[in-house]
Backbone as a ProteinNet text record, in pm:
[ID]
protein_1_A
[PRIMARY]
MKKSLLTVSLLVALAMSLNACGGGSNSKWTAKDKENAINNCKFGRKTADPAKVEVLCSCYLNKVMTLSPDPVKQGDIPMAEVTKLNADCAKEAGL
[TERTIARY]
1106.8	1085.5	961.7	851.5	749.9	769.8	844.5	913.5	976.5	1077.2	1165.1	1084	991.8	921.5	823	792.9	721.4	818.2	934.3	1038.3	1069.3	1087.2	1136.7	1019.5	900	776.3	755	774.9	788.2	900.1	1018	1115.6	1095.8	1045	1003.5	905.9	800.5	707.7	770	872	934.3	1002.7	1060.4	1141.2	1054.2	929.7	821.3	792.7	747.1	708.1	785.9	912.5	1014.3	1040.3	1037.6	1062.9	945.6	829.4	714.8	719.8	764.4	746.1	865	979	1101.1	1082.9	1020.7	980.8	1095.7	1075	1139.4	1296.1	1356.5	1524.7	1581.9	1526.3	1571.6	1705.5	1817.4	1935.7	1985	1915.7	1937.6	1815.1	1833	1706.3	1656	1494.3	1433.2	1413.4	1355.4	1286.5	1159	1096.6	977.9	1024.9	1118.9	1176.8	1189	1274.3	1323.2	1195.9	1080.8	980.3	916.1	895.2	817	890	1030.7	1101.5	1093	1099.5	1059.5	933.7	828.8	681.2	662.3	721.3	712.5	773.4	904	956.6	876.1	808	727.7	607.7	555.9	440.7	467.4	358.2	357.4	455.5	485.8	556.1	495	360.9	297.1	297.5	318	321.8	458.8	555.1	704.1	728.6	840.1	856.6	887.8	825.7	836.3	985.9	1041.5	1177.9	1288.6	1259.2	1338.5	1310.5	1190.6	1138.6	1198.4	1235.3	1281.3	1431.8	1498.3	1636.5	1639.8	1573.1	1572.2	1552.4	1439	1420.6	1521.4	1564.8	1674.3	1791.4	1840.8	1942.6	1917.8	1825.2	1768.4	1785.2	1733.5	1726.2	1871	1952.6	2093.6	2169.4	2161.7	2216.8	2164.8	2034.9	1992.5	2042.2	2030.2	2099.8	2233.5	2317.9	2461.2	2467.8	2384.9	2409.4	2341.5	2245.9	2175.7	2155.2	2257.2	2240.8	2118.1	2068.6	1960	1835	1719.3	1609.1	1537.1	1551.8	1472.3	1546.7	1668.1	1755.8	1761.9	1727.4	1743.8	1676.2	1565.5	1526.4	1622.5	1733.4	1830.8	1928.3	1915.7	2004.6	1951.3	2073.3	2014.3	1948.9	1857.3	1760.9	1851.3	1965.1	2043.2	2114.6	2147.6	2215.6	2096.4	1968	1851.4	1840.9	1840.3	1790.6	1905.5	2025.3	2140.6	2143.5	2127.7	2108.8	1984.1	1891.6	1770.5	1791.5	1866.9	1904.1	2002.7	2097.3	2190.7	2126.5	2040.8	1967.3	1872.8	1809.4	1725.9	1805.8	1927.7	2020.8	2046.1	2088.7	2127.9	2008.2	1895	1785.3	1717.2	1771.8	1740.6	1611.7	1577.9	1449.8	1473.5
-761.8	-644.2	-642.9	-696.3	-719.5	-799	-919.8	-994.6	-907	-839.5	-761.7	-639.6	-579.9	-481	-558	-658.9	-744.8	-778.6	-825.3	-862.1	-729.6	-617	-507.3	-464.6	-469.8	-434.2	-535.6	-656.5	-744.2	-715.8	-666	-639.3	-524	-424	-312.2	-331.9	-405.3	-450.5	-522.7	-610.4	-676.6	-595.1	-481.4	-388.5	-326.6	-248.7	-176.7	-279.3	-399.3	-494	-522.5	-554	-571.4	-449.1	-347.3	-201.5	-183.6	-205.6	-191.7	-303.6	-416.7	-527	-525.3	-489	-483.8	-406.3	-280	-173.8	-134.9	-68.4	-24.5	0.7	-60.5	-50.3	-172	-267.8	-409.8	-389.6	-450.3	-417.5	-537.9	-665.1	-773.9	-849	-931.9	-1009.7	-1098.2	-1077	-1185.2	-1295.4	-1400.6	-1505.5	-1466.7	-1383	-1312.4	-1228.9	-1153.5	-1077.5	-1170.5	-1275.4	-1364.2	-1434.6	-1500.4	-1545.2	-1473.4	-1323.1	-1223	-1208.6	-1199.7	-1214.2	-1306.6	-1440.3	-1544.1	-1550.5	-1517.7	-1508.1	-1417.5	-1286.2	-1190.3	-1231.6	-1305.9	-1342	-1442.4	-1533.8	-1639.4	-1593.3	-1466	-1413.2	-1373.2	-1417	-1384.2	-1500.1	-1600.1	-1709.5	-1843.6	-1853.4	-1959.6	-2058.1	-2019.7	-2114.9	-2168	-2117.8	-2164.5	-2285.6	-2355.8	-2494.4	-2447.2	-2507	-2467.8	-2477.1	-2579.6	-2605.4	-2502.8	-2457.9	-2355.3	-2210.5	-2195.7	-2068.4	-2063.1	-2195.7	-2202.1	-2170	-2209.9	-2182	-2008.9	-1975.8	-1835.3	-1741.8	-1781.4	-1691.2	-1718.2	-1816	-1829.2	-1765.1	-1778.8	-1686.9	-1543	-1489.2	-1363.5	-1309.8	-1369.3	-1355.5	-1341.2	-1418.7	-1429.8	-1308.1	-1286.1	-1173.8	-1042.7	-1018	-895.9	-880.5	-1001.7	-998.4	-952.5	-983.5	-944.7	-802.5	-752.8	-615	-532.7	-572.2	-482.3	-582.2	-574.9	-652.1	-594.7	-483.2	-433.4	-439.8	-511.4	-533.4	-400	-310	-176.8	-106.8	-93.2	-27.3	-102.2	-224.2	-289.5	-231.2	-121.6	-60.9	51.6	75.1	164.9	100.7	-42.3	-85.9	-44.8	-5	65.4	-36.7	17	-58.6	-161.3	-78.8	-155.4	-286.8	-277.4	-383.9	-482.1	-448.8	-540.3	-612.9	-540.2	-597.2	-705.2	-669.5	-771.8	-888.1	-869	-994.5	-1095.4	-1008.9	-1095.6	-1169.1	-1111.4	-1189.2	-1286.5	-1257.4	-1384.3	-1486.8	-1458.3	-1570.8	-1658.8	-1580.3	-1628.2	-1729.2	-1679	-1788.8	-1904.1	-1886.6	-1998.7	-2079.6	-2038.8	-2121.4	-2193.4	-2156.3	-2195.6	-2155.1	-2036.1	-1961.3	-1852.2
738.5	812.5	907.6	873.4	975.4	1094.3	1062.1	1164.4	1262.8	1213.7	1299.3	1382	1311.5	1380.2	1501.8	1476.2	1584.7	1702.6	1644.2	1761	1857.8	1775.7	1857.7	1946.1	1897.8	1959.3	2084.4	2079.7	2194.3	2289.7	2243.1	2325.1	2415.2	2337.7	2416.7	2510.6	2494.7	2569.8	2702.9	2662.8	2782.7	2879.6	2825.5	2875.5	2969.3	2918.2	3007.2	3112.4	3086.6	3186.1	3305.2	3260.4	3366.6	3446.7	3377.8	3450.5	3573	3505.4	3597.3	3721.6	3684.1	3779	3870.8	3833.6	3917.2	4041.3	4003.9	4127.4	4220.9	4301.6	4419.4	4394.6	4502.7	4517.9	4481.9	4401.2	4381.5	4313.5	4353.6	4281	4216.4	4226	4174.4	4095.2	4008.9	3943.9	4053.7	4081	4167.6	4082.7	4160.8	4079.4	4002.8	4043.4	3987.2	3866	3866.3	3757.5	3642.7	3673.9	3585	3507.3	3596.9	3551.9	3451.5	3496.8	3411.1	3274.6	3281	3148.8	3069.5	3114.2	3041.4	2982.3	3072	3007.8	2900.9	2923.6	2848.9	2696.7	2711.2	2563	2519.4	2577	2518.2	2451.1	2491.8	2434.8	2315.9	2228.4	2089.6	1996.8	2068.1	1994.1	2010.1	2036.1	2056.7	1957.2	1827.4	1711	1686.5	1741.4	1711.5	1815.4	1776.8	1842.7	1985.1	2105.4	2225.5	2293.6	2239.9	2276.6	2236.6	2097	2062.5	2120.6	2164.3	2229.6	2357.4	2420.7	2578.2	2569.2	2454.4	2431.5	2402	2315.6	2271.9	2407.7	2486	2593	2703	2728.5	2822.7	2795.5	2663	2601	2627.8	2588.2	2614.5	2753.3	2844.8	2981.9	3039.4	2991.1	3051.9	2986.8	2843.7	2813.7	2856.4	2898.3	2944	3084.5	3179.6	3306.6	3316.2	3224	3210.1	3184.3	3087.1	3048.1	3157.2	3224.6	3320.7	3456.5	3522.1	3664.8	3744.1	3746	3793.8	3695.9	3740.2	3629.2	3604.8	3691	3706.3	3578.7	3576.5	3498	3351.4	3330.2	3186	3077.7	3086.8	2985.6	2931.7	3007.3	2975.2	2855.5	2851.4	2736.6	2607.1	2525.4	2406	2299.2	2217.1	2127.3	2025.9	1989.1	1890.4	1956.3	2082.6	2151.6	2187.3	2223.3	2242.8	2104.2	1995.5	1873	1839.5	1864.1	1832.6	1922.7	2057.2	2141.1	2099.4	2061	2030.4	1895.7	1786.5	1687.7	1706.9	1796.2	1841	1889.2	1985.5	2052	1963.6	1875.3	1780.8	1703.3	1661.4	1559	1649.8	1795	1868	1900.1	1876.4	1928	1781.4	1657.6	1531.8	1494	1535.3	1476.8	1384.7
[MASK]
+++++++++++++++++++++++++++++++++++++++++++++++++++++++++++++++++++++++++++++++++++++++++++++++

């Protein structure tokens, strides 16, 4: 339960950060948006295997970009969907 709460908290922070960084009228993910998403995903996972974290964060980014082609609106993805895709990516990464 504690791990799930931490994961959800990190995902909410990621959503808020991307929303703040996306700004303006951007309709597509920029290189900076993607970099911010990956960096935010990695935050708090410093003790995990870096290769697995890379797989997790790449998976997460790809799924979020599919669900929200506009990074400014990715905060509109329902939390249940965010939680599920995070769990799917963690499984894929072996975490």
